[in-house]
Amino acid sequence: MTVNWQQEVDQRKEALLDDLVELLKVKSEREDDKITADAPFGPGPRDALLHMLSYGERDGFVVKNVDNYAGHIEYGEGEEILGIFGHMDVVPAGDGWDTDPYVPVIKDNKIYARGSSDDKGPSMAAYYGLKIIKELGLPVSKKIRFVVGSDEESTWKDMDYYFEHEEMPDFGFAPDAEFPIINGEKGNISVAPQFASTNGGSYELKTFKAGLRPNMVPQDVTAVVTAPSVEKAESLKEAYHAYLEKSGVSGTAELNDTVVSFKLIGKSAHGASPQAGVNAATYLATFLNEFDFGGGAKNYLTVAAHIHLDVYGEKLGVAYEDEKMGKLTMNAGLFEFVAGEEGAYINFNFRYPQGTGKEQLAAGITDSIGQYVTTLKVDEKHSGPHYVPVEDPLVATLLAVYEEHTGEKGYEQIIGGGTYGRLLKRGVAFGAMFPGFTDTMHQANEFMSLDDLFRAAVIYADAIYRLAK
């Protein structure tokens, strides 16, 4: 049977967009202070999960909610299960938006909202691909299970819980990256050096805070410093303004007697591509480190300044490159120092290729900055490198669909980002961004091109059918 996939998507463009707009209105940021038994990651992720599952119920699919952790929308029968993995949670919106991040706006043929490209837009495109197959009554020989998660941007506890209750698909993909395909992902681990929160110099660091998530480059940083005199405080402020101008970043400094309150603005980016961002925290630390701090505060600023502009772990002694998977990257994503309170830390999030790992990272960091820290916390739950060979029928089929619908040659790609595709031994990420796209994931003014949204839906419909028929 020949299906005109483009025509089928064209007939559903308005409905697809309407559904996406309503989904994007749900503020699905994880909120740990609002977690309940009914909302394991806070009310937002739960509400977005329920909203997505309601589309499946409306459209006559078999739908299952697994205790508000995750759920699935299912079609077809067969011994094998084809899994499609999307997620409804989003990273915090942060500052710098031109519009309300949870009031979707369409302009210049793009839809702007948090989650538009990561991952509600791509998920909706894939869902409509499945919806087309169902509405046409196309025969399939496998069970197709669209798995909907709600904690992908944080701990993946949604999938831990889901797979304690549901069987693992045999193969599949996550519409959560880019075309032609992502068949390899670097390992992902966080390492957090801890510091004493003491002072000892003529300047005192009261607070230093930056970052929203380990997988986001900190866009904003604030710090409060007490100078030894009013004159020194005024001089500190003047020096800061000169530093901002020289460095090409913006910020403010406010005086209150001997207390100076600093703010510096950088640029957020996905933690898997720290080179695309401007780390506000390391810029401010580099400035403050030139002054007479002491104790744990001095150690803290020394390390934060030491890693300034280092996105490949070179200054930490952990740089590594693999011929196939490329370079290790490092994002210093979270900073917190409060004088007199335990728990001062910096979080390093590493995306590492095959050939290195937890032990090498811990050893290198200890050798490099061990003299400044009290302890080194290494994330015990982490993901190793993942790769599905290009010869695998899953990869070959998806590349063939991409080539047929774009006229462009497909090729394998390996990224630092982590997607649900790595949950499966034969799992990949497939779209929905096209080569040359502007990456706004985890940034202010996130958007997705409507042309790309609909084009992805065409590719997903054909791909799902070829894999399941």
Short mmCIF file of C-alpha atoms in Angstrom, two decimals:
data_model
loop_
_atom_site.label_atom_id
_atom_site.label_comp_id
_atom_site.label_asym_id
_atom_site.label_seq_id
_atom_site.Cartn_x
_atom_site.Cartn_y
_atom_site.Cartn_z
CA MET A 1 0.00 0.00 0.00
CA THR A 2 1.34 3.40 -1.00
CA VAL A 3 0.65 6.28 1.37
CA ASN A 4 1.17 9.96 0.60
CA TRP A 5 2.55 10.89 4.00
CA GLN A 6 2.94 14.55 3.11
CA GLN A 7 -0.70 14.79 2.17
CA GLU A 8 -1.77 13.08 5.39
CA VAL A 9 0.23 15.52 7.51
CA ASP A 10 -1.01 18.51 5.52
CA GLN A 11 -4.57 17.51 6.36
CA ARG A 12 -3.75 17.53 10.06
CA LYS A 13 -1.49 20.57 10.37
CA GLU A 14 -4.03 22.74 12.16
CA ALA A 15 -4.97 20.00 14.62
CA LEU A 16 -1.33 19.17 15.32
CA LEU A 17 -0.51 22.79 16.02
CA ASP A 18 -3.57 23.29 18.21
CA ASP A 19 -2.63 20.26 20.31
CA LEU A 20 0.96 21.44 20.62
CA VAL A 21 -0.04 24.94 21.72
CA GLU A 22 -2.19 23.56 24.53
CA LEU A 23 0.61 21.23 25.65
CA LEU A 24 3.15 24.04 25.67
CA LYS A 25 0.96 26.07 28.00
CA VAL A 26 1.61 23.56 30.77
CA LYS A 27 4.53 24.78 32.89
CA SER A 28 6.17 21.40 33.35
CA GLU A 29 9.33 22.33 35.24
CA ARG A 30 10.32 19.93 37.99
CA GLU A 31 9.65 21.43 41.45
CA ASP A 32 11.07 19.34 44.27
CA ASP A 33 9.39 21.45 46.96
CA LYS A 34 5.99 20.52 45.51
CA ILE A 35 6.52 16.77 45.17
CA THR A 36 3.68 14.61 46.48
CA ALA A 37 2.68 10.96 46.12
CA ASP A 38 0.38 12.08 43.31
CA ALA A 39 3.00 14.31 41.68
CA PRO A 40 6.40 12.55 41.93
CA PHE A 41 8.23 15.42 40.20
CA GLY A 42 5.86 18.24 41.06
CA PRO A 43 2.50 19.27 39.59
CA GLY A 44 3.83 20.59 36.27
CA PRO A 45 5.41 17.39 34.92
CA ARG A 46 2.39 15.40 36.12
CA ASP A 47 -0.07 17.75 34.42
CA ALA A 48 1.85 17.69 31.14
CA LEU A 49 2.02 13.87 31.26
CA LEU A 50 -1.73 13.66 31.84
CA HIS A 51 -2.36 16.17 29.08
CA MET A 52 -0.37 14.15 26.56
CA LEU A 53 -2.01 10.89 27.59
CA SER A 54 -5.42 12.54 27.20
CA TYR A 55 -4.70 12.98 23.49
CA GLY A 56 -4.18 9.24 23.22
CA GLU A 57 -7.49 8.59 24.99
CA ARG A 58 -9.28 11.08 22.77
CA ASP A 59 -7.90 9.41 19.66
CA GLY A 60 -8.87 5.88 20.69
CA PHE A 61 -5.47 4.41 21.56
CA VAL A 62 -4.78 2.00 24.39
CA VAL A 63 -3.44 4.29 27.13
CA LYS A 64 -1.78 3.51 30.45
CA ASN A 65 -0.67 5.88 33.20
CA VAL A 66 1.97 4.38 35.49
CA ASP A 67 1.30 6.27 38.73
CA ASN A 68 1.99 9.69 37.19
CA TYR A 69 5.66 8.84 36.69
CA ALA A 70 5.28 7.98 33.01
CA GLY A 71 2.79 6.35 30.71
CA HIS A 72 2.27 5.04 27.22
CA ILE A 73 0.02 5.30 24.20
CA GLU A 74 -0.19 2.00 22.33
CA TYR A 75 -1.28 0.72 18.93
CA GLY A 76 -1.08 -2.67 17.21
CA GLU A 77 -0.26 -6.21 18.24
CA GLY A 78 2.79 -8.40 17.92
CA GLU A 79 5.52 -10.18 19.85
CA GLU A 80 8.00 -7.35 19.33
CA ILE A 81 7.56 -3.85 20.71
CA LEU A 82 8.68 -0.74 18.86
CA GLY A 83 9.27 2.00 21.41
CA ILE A 84 9.01 5.73 20.75
CA PHE A 85 10.14 7.87 23.69
CA GLY A 86 9.14 11.47 24.33
CA HIS A 87 9.27 13.59 27.48
CA MET A 88 6.95 16.27 28.79
CA ASP A 89 9.18 17.87 31.45
CA VAL A 90 11.24 20.93 30.59
CA VAL A 91 14.20 22.76 32.07
CA PRO A 92 13.42 25.99 33.97
CA ALA A 93 12.60 28.87 31.65
CA GLY A 94 15.06 31.26 33.29
CA ASP A 95 15.36 34.92 32.32
CA GLY A 96 15.90 36.72 29.02
CA TRP A 97 12.69 35.81 27.19
CA ASP A 98 11.04 38.30 24.83
CA THR A 99 7.68 36.65 25.50
CA ASP A 100 6.08 34.58 28.25
CA PRO A 101 7.73 31.11 27.93
CA TYR A 102 4.40 29.42 28.74
CA VAL A 103 2.21 31.47 26.42
CA PRO A 104 3.14 30.05 23.00
CA VAL A 105 3.68 32.69 20.32
CA ILE A 106 3.91 32.08 16.58
CA LYS A 107 5.98 34.59 14.64
CA ASP A 108 8.15 34.32 11.54
CA ASN A 109 6.76 30.79 11.04
CA LYS A 110 8.26 29.63 14.35
CA ILE A 111 6.56 28.67 17.60
CA TYR A 112 8.21 30.16 20.69
CA ALA A 113 7.77 28.53 24.11
CA ARG A 114 9.75 26.49 26.62
CA GLY A 115 9.61 22.91 25.37
CA SER A 116 8.84 23.79 21.75
CA SER A 117 12.00 22.03 20.53
CA ASP A 118 12.84 20.02 23.68
CA ASP A 119 10.75 17.94 23.64
CA LYS A 120 7.05 18.73 23.28
CA GLY A 121 7.22 19.82 19.64
CA PRO A 122 9.14 16.75 18.42
CA SER A 123 7.00 14.47 20.60
CA MET A 124 3.83 15.88 19.07
CA ALA A 125 5.23 15.38 15.56
CA ALA A 126 5.98 11.72 16.36
CA TYR A 127 2.58 11.25 17.99
CA TYR A 128 0.83 12.53 14.89
CA GLY A 129 2.90 10.12 12.81
CA LEU A 130 1.47 7.28 14.90
CA LYS A 131 -2.01 8.83 14.81
CA ILE A 132 -1.96 8.84 11.00
CA ILE A 133 -1.09 5.13 10.92
CA LYS A 134 -3.99 4.35 13.25
CA GLU A 135 -6.51 6.53 11.42
CA LEU A 136 -5.60 4.93 8.09
CA GLY A 137 -5.92 1.47 9.64
CA LEU A 138 -2.53 0.42 8.30
CA PRO A 139 -1.53 -3.17 9.15
CA VAL A 140 1.36 -3.61 11.58
CA SER A 141 3.03 -6.75 12.87
CA LYS A 142 4.51 -5.21 16.00
CA LYS A 143 3.16 -3.44 19.03
CA ILE A 144 3.93 0.28 18.83
CA ARG A 145 4.32 1.91 22.23
CA PHE A 146 4.71 5.66 22.54
CA VAL A 147 6.29 6.05 26.00
CA VAL A 148 5.76 9.43 27.64
CA GLY A 149 8.20 10.48 30.36
CA SER A 150 8.20 13.31 32.88
CA ASP A 151 11.72 13.50 34.40
CA GLU A 152 14.12 13.33 31.46
CA GLU A 153 15.73 16.69 32.23
CA SER A 154 16.64 15.64 35.78
CA THR A 155 17.16 12.15 37.18
CA TRP A 156 15.29 9.79 34.81
CA LYS A 157 13.51 8.35 37.82
CA ASP A 158 10.39 8.32 35.66
CA MET A 159 11.90 5.63 33.46
CA ASP A 160 13.32 3.71 36.44
CA TYR A 161 9.82 3.49 37.87
CA TYR A 162 8.12 2.85 34.54
CA PHE A 163 10.32 -0.13 33.71
CA GLU A 164 9.79 -1.61 37.14
CA HIS A 165 6.18 -2.07 35.99
CA GLU A 166 6.34 -2.35 32.18
CA GLU A 167 8.39 -4.41 29.76
CA MET A 168 11.23 -2.88 27.80
CA PRO A 169 10.63 -2.36 24.05
CA ASP A 170 12.85 -4.39 21.74
CA PHE A 171 14.06 -1.41 19.74
CA GLY A 172 13.07 2.17 19.05
CA PHE A 173 13.91 5.84 18.94
CA ALA A 174 13.49 9.12 20.78
CA PRO A 175 12.38 12.21 18.80
CA ASP A 176 14.62 14.37 20.98
CA ALA A 177 17.69 15.39 19.02
CA GLU A 178 18.36 15.88 15.31
CA PHE A 179 18.32 14.28 11.90
CA PRO A 180 19.69 12.35 10.07
CA ILE A 181 20.14 10.24 13.23
CA ILE A 182 21.93 10.09 16.57
CA ASN A 183 23.14 6.52 16.96
CA GLY A 184 25.76 7.27 19.59
CA GLU A 185 25.75 9.23 22.84
CA LYS A 186 28.61 10.05 25.15
CA GLY A 187 28.61 9.03 28.79
CA ASN A 188 27.08 11.46 31.29
CA ILE A 189 28.28 11.94 34.85
CA SER A 190 28.39 14.74 37.42
CA VAL A 191 31.28 15.32 39.83
CA ALA A 192 30.89 17.93 42.58
CA PRO A 193 33.85 19.15 44.62
CA GLN A 194 32.80 20.34 48.10
CA PHE A 195 34.37 23.28 49.93
CA ALA A 196 34.63 24.70 53.43
CA SER A 197 32.37 27.76 53.72
CA THR A 198 34.82 29.80 55.75
CA ASN A 199 36.47 33.18 55.21
CA GLY A 200 39.84 34.54 56.26
CA GLY A 201 40.95 37.44 54.11
CA SER A 202 40.28 41.18 54.24
CA TYR A 203 37.34 40.60 51.84
CA GLU A 204 34.58 38.19 52.83
CA LEU A 205 32.48 36.15 50.41
CA LYS A 206 28.97 35.97 51.88
CA THR A 207 27.22 34.19 49.00
CA PHE A 208 27.96 33.01 45.49
CA LYS A 209 25.12 31.35 43.58
CA ALA A 210 24.58 30.38 39.95
CA GLY A 211 22.85 27.79 37.80
CA LEU A 212 19.47 26.14 37.44
CA ARG A 213 20.40 22.59 36.41
CA PRO A 214 23.61 20.61 35.84
CA ASN A 215 22.73 20.36 32.13
CA MET A 216 22.43 24.12 31.58
CA VAL A 217 25.22 26.69 31.26
CA PRO A 218 24.58 29.26 34.04
CA GLN A 219 23.21 32.43 32.50
CA ASP A 220 23.11 34.44 35.73
CA VAL A 221 25.29 34.62 38.82
CA THR A 222 24.95 36.63 42.02
CA ALA A 223 27.44 37.20 44.81
CA VAL A 224 27.58 39.28 47.96
CA VAL A 225 30.95 40.49 49.24
CA THR A 226 31.93 42.50 52.32
CA ALA A 227 34.88 44.81 51.73
CA PRO A 228 37.26 45.97 54.51
CA SER A 229 36.06 49.59 54.19
CA VAL A 230 33.60 51.83 52.36
CA GLU A 231 36.44 53.13 50.21
CA LYS A 232 37.49 49.57 49.30
CA ALA A 233 33.88 48.72 48.47
CA GLU A 234 33.63 51.70 46.11
CA SER A 235 36.94 50.75 44.53
CA LEU A 236 35.72 47.16 44.12
CA LYS A 237 32.63 48.38 42.29
CA GLU A 238 34.67 50.58 39.95
CA ALA A 239 37.06 47.72 39.20
CA TYR A 240 34.10 45.46 38.43
CA HIS A 241 32.65 47.87 35.88
CA ALA A 242 36.04 48.06 34.17
CA TYR A 243 36.22 44.25 34.14
CA LEU A 244 32.75 43.96 32.58
CA GLU A 245 33.68 46.35 29.79
CA LYS A 246 36.96 44.58 29.12
CA SER A 247 35.35 41.12 29.15
CA GLY A 248 32.36 41.97 26.97
CA VAL A 249 29.75 40.77 29.46
CA SER A 250 27.12 42.74 31.36
CA GLY A 251 26.30 43.02 35.03
CA THR A 252 25.64 45.26 37.99
CA ALA A 253 27.14 46.06 41.37
CA GLU A 254 25.19 47.70 44.19
CA LEU A 255 26.73 49.28 47.28
CA ASN A 256 25.38 49.27 50.83
CA ASP A 257 28.09 50.64 53.09
CA THR A 258 30.87 48.01 52.88
CA VAL A 259 28.66 45.37 51.22
CA VAL A 260 28.75 44.93 47.44
CA SER A 261 26.06 42.86 45.68
CA PHE A 262 27.16 41.58 42.29
CA LYS A 263 25.24 40.25 39.33
CA LEU A 264 26.65 39.11 35.99
CA ILE A 265 24.77 37.99 32.88
CA GLY A 266 26.13 35.33 30.55
CA LYS A 267 24.35 33.13 28.03
CA SER A 268 22.62 29.84 28.71
CA ALA A 269 23.11 26.77 26.51
CA HIS A 270 22.61 23.04 26.73
CA GLY A 271 25.13 21.49 29.07
CA ALA A 272 26.13 19.02 26.37
CA SER A 273 27.43 21.97 24.32
CA PRO A 274 28.96 24.32 26.90
CA GLN A 275 31.02 25.98 24.19
CA ALA A 276 27.78 27.52 22.89
CA GLY A 277 27.16 29.37 26.16
CA VAL A 278 28.78 32.04 28.31
CA ASN A 279 29.28 30.79 31.86
CA ALA A 280 28.38 33.75 34.05
CA ALA A 281 29.73 32.10 37.21
CA THR A 282 33.30 31.61 36.04
CA TYR A 283 33.44 35.17 34.71
CA LEU A 284 32.49 36.61 38.11
CA ALA A 285 34.78 34.22 39.97
CA THR A 286 37.70 35.25 37.75
CA PHE A 287 37.15 38.87 38.77
CA LEU A 288 36.70 38.23 42.49
CA ASN A 289 39.66 35.87 42.69
CA GLU A 290 42.02 38.82 42.23
CA PHE A 291 41.11 40.18 45.66
CA ASP A 292 42.18 39.22 49.18
CA PHE A 293 39.83 36.42 50.15
CA GLY A 294 40.85 33.64 52.49
CA GLY A 295 39.81 30.26 53.87
CA GLY A 296 37.26 28.18 52.03
CA ALA A 297 36.06 31.24 50.10
CA LYS A 298 39.50 31.65 48.53
CA ASN A 299 39.63 27.96 47.62
CA TYR A 300 36.15 28.19 46.11
CA LEU A 301 36.96 31.22 43.96
CA THR A 302 40.32 29.76 42.96
CA VAL A 303 38.68 26.64 41.53
CA ALA A 304 35.80 28.52 39.90
CA ALA A 305 38.28 30.87 38.25
CA HIS A 306 40.62 28.02 37.33
CA ILE A 307 38.00 26.42 35.07
CA HIS A 308 37.08 29.70 33.33
CA LEU A 309 36.61 29.11 29.58
CA ASP A 310 37.52 25.44 29.99
CA VAL A 311 34.79 23.35 28.35
CA TYR A 312 36.95 20.32 27.55
CA GLY A 313 38.35 19.51 31.00
CA GLU A 314 41.89 20.53 30.05
CA LYS A 315 42.54 22.59 33.19
CA LEU A 316 41.13 19.80 35.34
CA GLY A 317 43.48 17.28 33.77
CA VAL A 318 40.71 15.10 32.34
CA ALA A 319 40.67 16.10 28.66
CA TYR A 320 40.11 13.10 26.39
CA GLU A 321 39.21 12.51 22.76
CA ASP A 322 38.05 9.37 20.98
CA GLU A 323 38.32 9.03 17.20
CA LYS A 324 34.65 8.06 16.79
CA MET A 325 32.95 9.82 19.71
CA GLY A 326 34.99 13.00 19.79
CA LYS A 327 36.01 15.14 22.76
CA LEU A 328 34.96 15.04 26.38
CA THR A 329 33.05 18.19 27.37
CA MET A 330 32.57 19.74 30.79
CA ASN A 331 29.84 22.10 31.98
CA ALA A 332 30.18 23.79 35.35
CA GLY A 333 26.43 24.11 35.80
CA LEU A 334 25.72 24.71 39.50
CA PHE A 335 27.50 26.92 42.03
CA GLU A 336 26.60 27.56 45.66
CA PHE A 337 28.57 29.10 48.50
CA VAL A 338 26.93 30.50 51.65
CA ALA A 339 29.34 31.59 54.36
CA GLY A 340 28.98 29.54 57.52
CA GLU A 341 26.65 26.96 55.99
CA GLU A 342 27.78 23.48 55.02
CA GLY A 343 27.42 22.27 51.47
CA ALA A 344 29.40 24.75 49.35
CA TYR A 345 30.00 23.10 45.99
CA ILE A 346 30.49 23.36 42.24
CA ASN A 347 28.87 20.78 39.97
CA PHE A 348 30.86 19.61 36.94
CA ASN A 349 28.74 17.76 34.38
CA PHE A 350 30.86 15.68 31.98
CA ARG A 351 29.86 14.17 28.65
CA TYR A 352 32.61 11.68 27.94
CA PRO A 353 33.48 9.34 25.04
CA GLN A 354 34.40 5.69 25.20
CA GLY A 355 37.89 5.16 26.56
CA THR A 356 37.57 7.15 29.76
CA GLY A 357 35.17 7.09 32.70
CA LYS A 358 34.39 7.72 36.35
CA GLU A 359 37.70 6.57 37.78
CA GLN A 360 39.81 8.61 35.37
CA LEU A 361 37.68 11.72 35.95
CA ALA A 362 37.85 11.47 39.73
CA ALA A 363 41.60 10.86 39.66
CA GLY A 364 42.30 13.77 37.32
CA ILE A 365 40.18 16.21 39.30
CA THR A 366 41.76 15.13 42.58
CA ASP A 367 45.26 15.69 41.18
CA SER A 368 44.27 19.08 39.75
CA ILE A 369 42.25 20.73 42.50
CA GLY A 370 42.29 18.25 45.40
CA GLN A 371 44.23 20.65 47.62
CA TYR A 372 41.34 23.13 47.56
CA VAL A 373 38.39 20.84 48.29
CA THR A 374 37.13 18.97 51.34
CA THR A 375 35.53 16.06 49.48
CA LEU A 376 34.73 15.03 45.96
CA LYS A 377 31.21 13.73 45.35
CA VAL A 378 30.93 11.50 42.30
CA ASP A 379 27.45 10.74 40.98
CA GLU A 380 26.95 7.02 41.49
CA LYS A 381 24.06 6.93 39.02
CA HIS A 382 25.41 7.78 35.62
CA SER A 383 25.15 6.64 32.01
CA GLY A 384 28.07 5.19 30.09
CA PRO A 385 28.68 5.75 26.37
CA HIS A 386 26.05 4.25 24.05
CA TYR A 387 26.37 3.23 20.39
CA VAL A 388 24.23 1.38 17.84
CA PRO A 389 26.19 0.40 14.70
CA VAL A 390 25.17 2.05 11.47
CA GLU A 391 24.70 -1.44 9.98
CA ASP A 392 21.88 -2.23 12.42
CA PRO A 393 18.53 -2.55 10.56
CA LEU A 394 17.01 0.09 12.84
CA VAL A 395 19.64 2.66 11.89
CA ALA A 396 19.61 1.65 8.23
CA THR A 397 15.82 1.95 7.99
CA LEU A 398 15.67 5.36 9.66
CA LEU A 399 18.45 6.72 7.47
CA ALA A 400 16.67 5.42 4.36
CA VAL A 401 13.45 7.21 5.37
CA TYR A 402 15.34 10.42 6.01
CA GLU A 403 17.09 10.26 2.65
CA GLU A 404 13.89 9.56 0.75
CA HIS A 405 12.00 12.49 2.25
CA THR A 406 14.80 15.07 2.20
CA GLY A 407 16.92 14.12 -0.79
CA GLU A 408 19.94 14.47 1.47
CA LYS A 409 22.50 11.79 2.26
CA GLY A 410 22.12 10.29 5.73
CA TYR A 411 25.03 9.84 8.08
CA GLU A 412 25.65 8.71 11.64
CA GLN A 413 26.18 11.17 14.48
CA ILE A 414 27.39 10.94 18.07
CA ILE A 415 26.45 13.65 20.57
CA GLY A 416 27.12 14.69 24.14
CA GLY A 417 23.44 15.02 24.94
CA GLY A 418 21.58 12.16 26.53
CA THR A 419 18.21 10.97 25.22
CA TYR A 420 15.80 8.21 26.15
CA GLY A 421 17.10 6.39 23.07
CA ARG A 422 19.95 5.07 25.19
CA LEU A 423 17.47 3.19 27.39
CA LEU A 424 17.38 0.47 24.74
CA LYS A 425 20.32 -1.58 23.53
CA ARG A 426 18.94 -0.95 20.04
CA GLY A 427 17.80 2.58 20.69
CA VAL A 428 18.67 5.84 18.92
CA ALA A 429 17.56 9.45 18.72
CA PHE A 430 15.91 10.49 15.45
CA GLY A 431 15.10 14.15 14.78
CA ALA A 432 13.27 16.38 15.03
CA MET A 433 15.80 19.12 14.26
CA PHE A 434 17.24 19.25 10.74
CA PRO A 435 20.86 19.92 9.75
CA GLY A 436 21.70 23.60 10.04
CA PHE A 437 19.01 24.32 12.62
CA THR A 438 19.41 27.07 15.22
CA ASP A 439 19.80 25.35 18.57
CA THR A 440 17.74 27.11 21.25
CA MET A 441 17.26 24.13 23.56
CA HIS A 442 17.73 25.09 27.23
CA GLN A 443 17.99 28.74 26.20
CA ALA A 444 15.76 31.79 26.38
CA ASN A 445 13.41 32.26 23.41
CA GLU A 446 13.38 28.55 22.58
CA PHE A 447 11.54 27.89 19.33
CA MET A 448 10.80 25.32 16.67
CA SER A 449 10.25 26.05 13.00
CA LEU A 450 6.75 25.09 11.91
CA ASP A 451 8.10 23.84 8.58
CA ASP A 452 10.46 21.53 10.46
CA LEU A 453 7.69 20.42 12.80
CA PHE A 454 5.45 19.30 9.94
CA ARG A 455 8.32 17.88 7.90
CA ALA A 456 9.36 15.81 10.91
CA ALA A 457 5.82 14.47 11.27
CA VAL A 458 5.97 13.20 7.68
CA ILE A 459 9.26 11.41 8.35
CA TYR A 460 8.03 9.95 11.63
CA ALA A 461 4.84 8.56 10.12
CA ASP A 462 6.76 6.76 7.36
CA ALA A 463 9.52 5.61 9.73
CA ILE A 464 7.14 4.18 12.32
CA TYR A 465 5.20 2.31 9.66
CA ARG A 466 8.31 0.85 8.02
CA LEU A 467 9.65 -0.33 11.37
CA ALA A 468 6.35 -1.86 12.47
CA LYS A 469 4.64 -3.18 9.35
#
